């Protein structure tokens, strides 16, 4: 079936605007993760959900960042009042289940956010 | 907090073996992973190893884990130009949580 999809693939916005990034996980996957990847760095964890419940949001950098997954499928990461330092690749991943198994996370292609 | 370190660049000739190294700090790691990132694509899981294993082989890939030294390596045999990519080592943060801690990535360049 289809992999993880993200939209938009590219987003250019002006400082101070709000942006919403969408992630559509693999059908049936319970867990969904958001990561941020700056240029030349590895992905950095932001938050994750099991079904519709946000289990861990310790990686969200500040209260301008929020995420939701209201029906346990599609998720939206929202950044309010964007700043230039928010510019990065935002990656979404999903996995079939959570717990102590090896938990393969399947990554989407990412959304490249540029804040001018 | 937990940290994962990798060398940043590796350059090899086609047909040679590549060895990418990684060190991690979390002594409670259960699974360690290698992901591959090609330009314009998402991260692809290459292989993983459970912490009670020393070695895992999967076709051209060999993963070695030294748990005492917290050192992980990925060996690619008969490296091809199509192996050119960024390789990320990742550690699962803890048993209950499932967040991955990634290194900065090693850029592998394969010349013909």
Coordinates of C-alpha atoms in Angstrom, one line a residue:
Chain A
X1 CA 0.0 0.0 0.0
X2 CA 0.9 3.7 0.1
X3 CA 3.6 4.9 2.4
X4 CA 3.5 7.9 4.7
X5 CA 2.6 11.0 2.9
X6 CA 3.1 14.6 4.0
X7 CA 1.8 17.9 2.6
X8 CA 2.8 20.3 1.5
X9 CA 6.2 19.1 0.4
X10 CA 7.5 22.7 0.5
X11 CA 6.2 25.7 2.4
X12 CA 7.6 29.2 2.3
X13 CA 6.1 31.6 4.7
X14 CA 6.8 35.0 6.2
X15 CA 7.9 35.5 9.8
X16 CA 4.9 35.8 12.1
X17 CA 2.5 33.6 10.0
X18 CA 1.0 30.4 11.2
X19 CA 1.6 27.1 9.3
X20 CA 0.0 23.7 9.4
X21 CA 1.8 20.7 8.2
X22 CA -0.1 17.5 7.5
X23 CA 0.9 13.9 7.9
X24 CA -1.1 10.9 6.5
X25 CA 0.3 7.7 8.1
X26 CA 0.3 4.2 6.7
X27 CA -3.2 2.8 7.0
X28 CA -3.6 0.9 10.3
X29 CA -0.5 2.2 11.9
X30 CA -1.1 3.0 15.6
X31 CA 1.8 5.2 16.3
X32 CA 2.7 8.5 14.6
X33 CA 5.8 10.6 15.2
X34 CA 6.9 14.1 14.3
X35 CA 10.6 14.9 13.9
X36 CA 12.4 18.1 12.9
X37 CA 15.7 17.9 10.9
X38 CA 17.9 20.9 10.5
X39 CA 20.4 21.0 7.7
X40 CA 23.4 18.8 8.4
X41 CA 21.7 17.3 11.4
X42 CA 19.8 14.1 12.2
X43 CA 16.1 14.2 12.9
X44 CA 15.2 15.4 16.3
X45 CA 12.1 14.1 18.1
X46 CA 9.2 16.5 18.6
X47 CA 6.1 14.5 19.7
X48 CA 4.3 11.2 19.2
X49 CA 0.8 9.7 19.3
X50 CA -0.7 6.3 19.9
X51 CA -4.1 6.4 18.2
X52 CA -5.4 9.9 19.0
X53 CA -3.6 10.3 22.3
X54 CA -0.5 12.4 22.4
X55 CA 1.9 10.3 24.5
X56 CA 4.9 12.5 24.6
X57 CA 5.4 16.1 23.6
X58 CA 8.6 16.7 25.4
X59 CA 10.5 17.5 22.2
X60 CA 8.2 20.4 21.2
X61 CA 10.6 23.4 21.5
X62 CA 8.0 25.9 22.8
X63 CA 4.3 26.6 23.1
X64 CA 4.2 27.9 19.5
X65 CA 4.3 24.3 18.4
X66 CA 1.3 22.0 18.8
X67 CA 0.1 18.8 17.2
X68 CA -3.1 16.8 17.0
X69 CA -4.4 13.6 15.7
X70 CA -8.1 13.8 16.4
X71 CA -9.3 10.6 14.8
X72 CA -6.2 8.5 15.3
X73 CA -5.1 8.8 11.6
X74 CA -4.1 12.0 10.0
X75 CA -2.0 14.4 12.1
X76 CA -1.4 18.1 11.9
X77 CA 1.6 19.9 13.3
X78 CA 0.9 23.6 13.7
X79 CA 3.5 26.3 14.2
X80 CA 2.2 29.7 15.3
X81 CA 3.9 33.0 14.8
X82 CA 6.7 31.4 12.8
X83 CA 10.3 32.5 13.3
X84 CA 13.3 32.1 11.0
X85 CA 14.8 29.5 13.4
X86 CA 11.8 27.3 12.6
X87 CA 13.1 26.7 9.1
X88 CA 13.8 23.0 8.8
X89 CA 12.6 19.7 7.3
X90 CA 9.7 18.4 9.3
X91 CA 9.4 14.6 9.1
X92 CA 6.6 12.4 10.0
X93 CA 6.8 8.7 10.7
X94 CA 4.4 5.9 11.6
X95 CA 4.7 2.5 13.1
X96 CA 2.4 -0.4 13.3
X97 CA 2.4 -0.7 17.1
X98 CA 4.3 0.6 20.1
X99 CA 6.0 -1.1 23.0
X100 CA 9.1 -3.1 23.3
X101 CA 9.3 -4.7 19.9
X102 CA 11.8 -3.3 17.3
X103 CA 9.2 -0.8 16.3
X104 CA 10.1 0.0 12.7
X105 CA 9.2 3.6 12.0
X106 CA 8.3 4.4 8.3
X107 CA 9.2 7.9 7.4
X108 CA 7.5 10.2 5.0
X109 CA 9.3 12.5 2.5
X110 CA 9.1 15.5 4.8
X111 CA 7.9 19.1 4.5
X112 CA 10.6 21.6 3.9
X113 CA 9.6 24.8 5.8
X114 CA 11.3 28.1 5.0
X115 CA 10.5 31.1 7.1
X116 CA 11.6 34.4 5.5
Chain B
X1 CA 20.3 13.3 27.9
X2 CA 21.1 10.5 25.5
X3 CA 23.5 11.3 22.6
X4 CA 24.5 9.5 19.4
X5 CA 27.7 10.4 17.7
X6 CA 28.9 9.5 14.2
X7 CA 31.8 10.5 11.9
X8 CA 30.5 12.9 9.3
X9 CA 32.0 11.7 6.0
X10 CA 33.3 8.6 4.4
X11 CA 34.6 8.2 0.9
X12 CA 35.3 4.8 -0.7
X13 CA 35.8 3.3 -4.1
X14 CA 33.2 1.1 -5.8
X15 CA 33.8 -2.5 -4.8
X16 CA 35.5 -1.7 -1.5
X17 CA 33.9 -2.3 1.9
X18 CA 32.6 0.7 3.9
X19 CA 32.5 0.9 7.6
X20 CA 30.4 3.5 9.3
X21 CA 30.9 3.9 13.1
X22 CA 28.6 5.2 15.8
X23 CA 28.8 5.7 19.6
X24 CA 25.9 6.2 21.9
X25 CA 25.5 7.0 25.6
X26 CA 22.3 5.4 26.7
X27 CA 23.1 2.2 28.6
X28 CA 19.5 1.1 28.6
X29 CA 19.2 1.0 24.8
X30 CA 17.2 -2.0 23.6
X31 CA 17.3 -1.5 19.9
X32 CA 19.8 0.3 17.7
X33 CA 19.0 1.2 14.1
X34 CA 20.7 2.2 10.8
X35 CA 18.7 4.4 8.5
X36 CA 19.6 5.5 5.0
X37 CA 18.6 8.9 3.5
X38 CA 18.8 9.6 -0.2
X39 CA 18.3 13.0 -1.7
X40 CA 14.7 14.1 -1.8
X41 CA 13.5 10.9 -0.1
X42 CA 12.4 9.9 3.4
X43 CA 14.5 7.9 5.8
X44 CA 14.6 4.2 5.0
X45 CA 15.3 1.6 7.7
X46 CA 18.2 -0.5 6.6
X47 CA 18.7 -2.8 9.6
X48 CA 18.5 -2.9 13.3
X49 CA 20.0 -4.9 16.1
X50 CA 18.7 -5.9 19.5
X51 CA 21.0 -5.1 22.4
X52 CA 21.6 -8.7 23.4
X53 CA 23.2 -9.4 20.0
X54 CA 26.8 -8.8 19.0
X55 CA 26.4 -9.1 15.3
X56 CA 23.7 -9.2 12.7
X57 CA 24.2 -9.9 9.0
X58 CA 21.8 -9.1 6.3
X59 CA 23.1 -9.7 2.7
X60 CA 25.8 -7.0 2.1
X61 CA 25.2 -5.4 5.5
X62 CA 26.9 -6.4 8.8
X63 CA 26.1 -4.7 12.0
X64 CA 28.5 -5.1 15.0
X65 CA 27.5 -4.0 18.5
X66 CA 30.0 -3.6 21.3
X67 CA 27.6 -2.9 24.2
X68 CA 30.5 -2.5 26.7
X69 CA 32.0 0.4 24.7
X70 CA 28.6 1.5 23.4
X71 CA 29.9 1.3 19.9
X72 CA 27.9 0.3 16.8
X73 CA 29.2 -0.1 13.3
X74 CA 27.7 -0.8 9.9
X75 CA 29.7 -2.6 7.3
X76 CA 28.6 -2.5 3.6
X77 CA 30.4 -5.1 1.5
X78 CA 31.1 -4.5 -2.2
X79 CA 30.0 -0.9 -2.0
X80 CA 28.1 0.4 -5.0
X81 CA 27.6 3.9 -6.3
X82 CA 23.9 3.4 -5.4
X83 CA 25.0 3.2 -1.8
X84 CA 25.9 6.8 -1.8
X85 CA 23.7 8.5 0.7
X86 CA 23.6 9.7 4.3
X87 CA 23.5 7.0 6.9
X88 CA 22.0 7.6 10.4
X89 CA 22.6 5.7 13.5
X90 CA 19.6 5.8 15.9
X91 CA 19.0 4.7 19.4
X92 CA 15.6 4.0 20.9
X93 CA 15.3 6.4 23.8
X94 CA 13.9 4.0 26.4
X95 CA 11.9 0.8 26.9
X96 CA 8.6 2.5 27.4
X97 CA 8.9 5.3 25.0
X98 CA 9.5 4.9 21.3
X99 CA 11.2 8.2 20.3
X100 CA 14.4 7.6 18.3
X101 CA 17.6 9.5 19.0
X102 CA 19.5 10.1 15.8
X103 CA 23.1 10.9 15.1
X104 CA 24.0 13.7 12.7
X105 CA 24.5 11.2 9.9
X106 CA 27.5 10.0 7.9
X107 CA 27.7 11.0 4.3
X108 CA 29.0 8.1 2.2
X109 CA 30.5 8.9 -1.1
X110 CA 31.2 6.1 -3.5
X111 CA 33.4 6.7 -6.5
X112 CA 33.7 4.5 -9.6

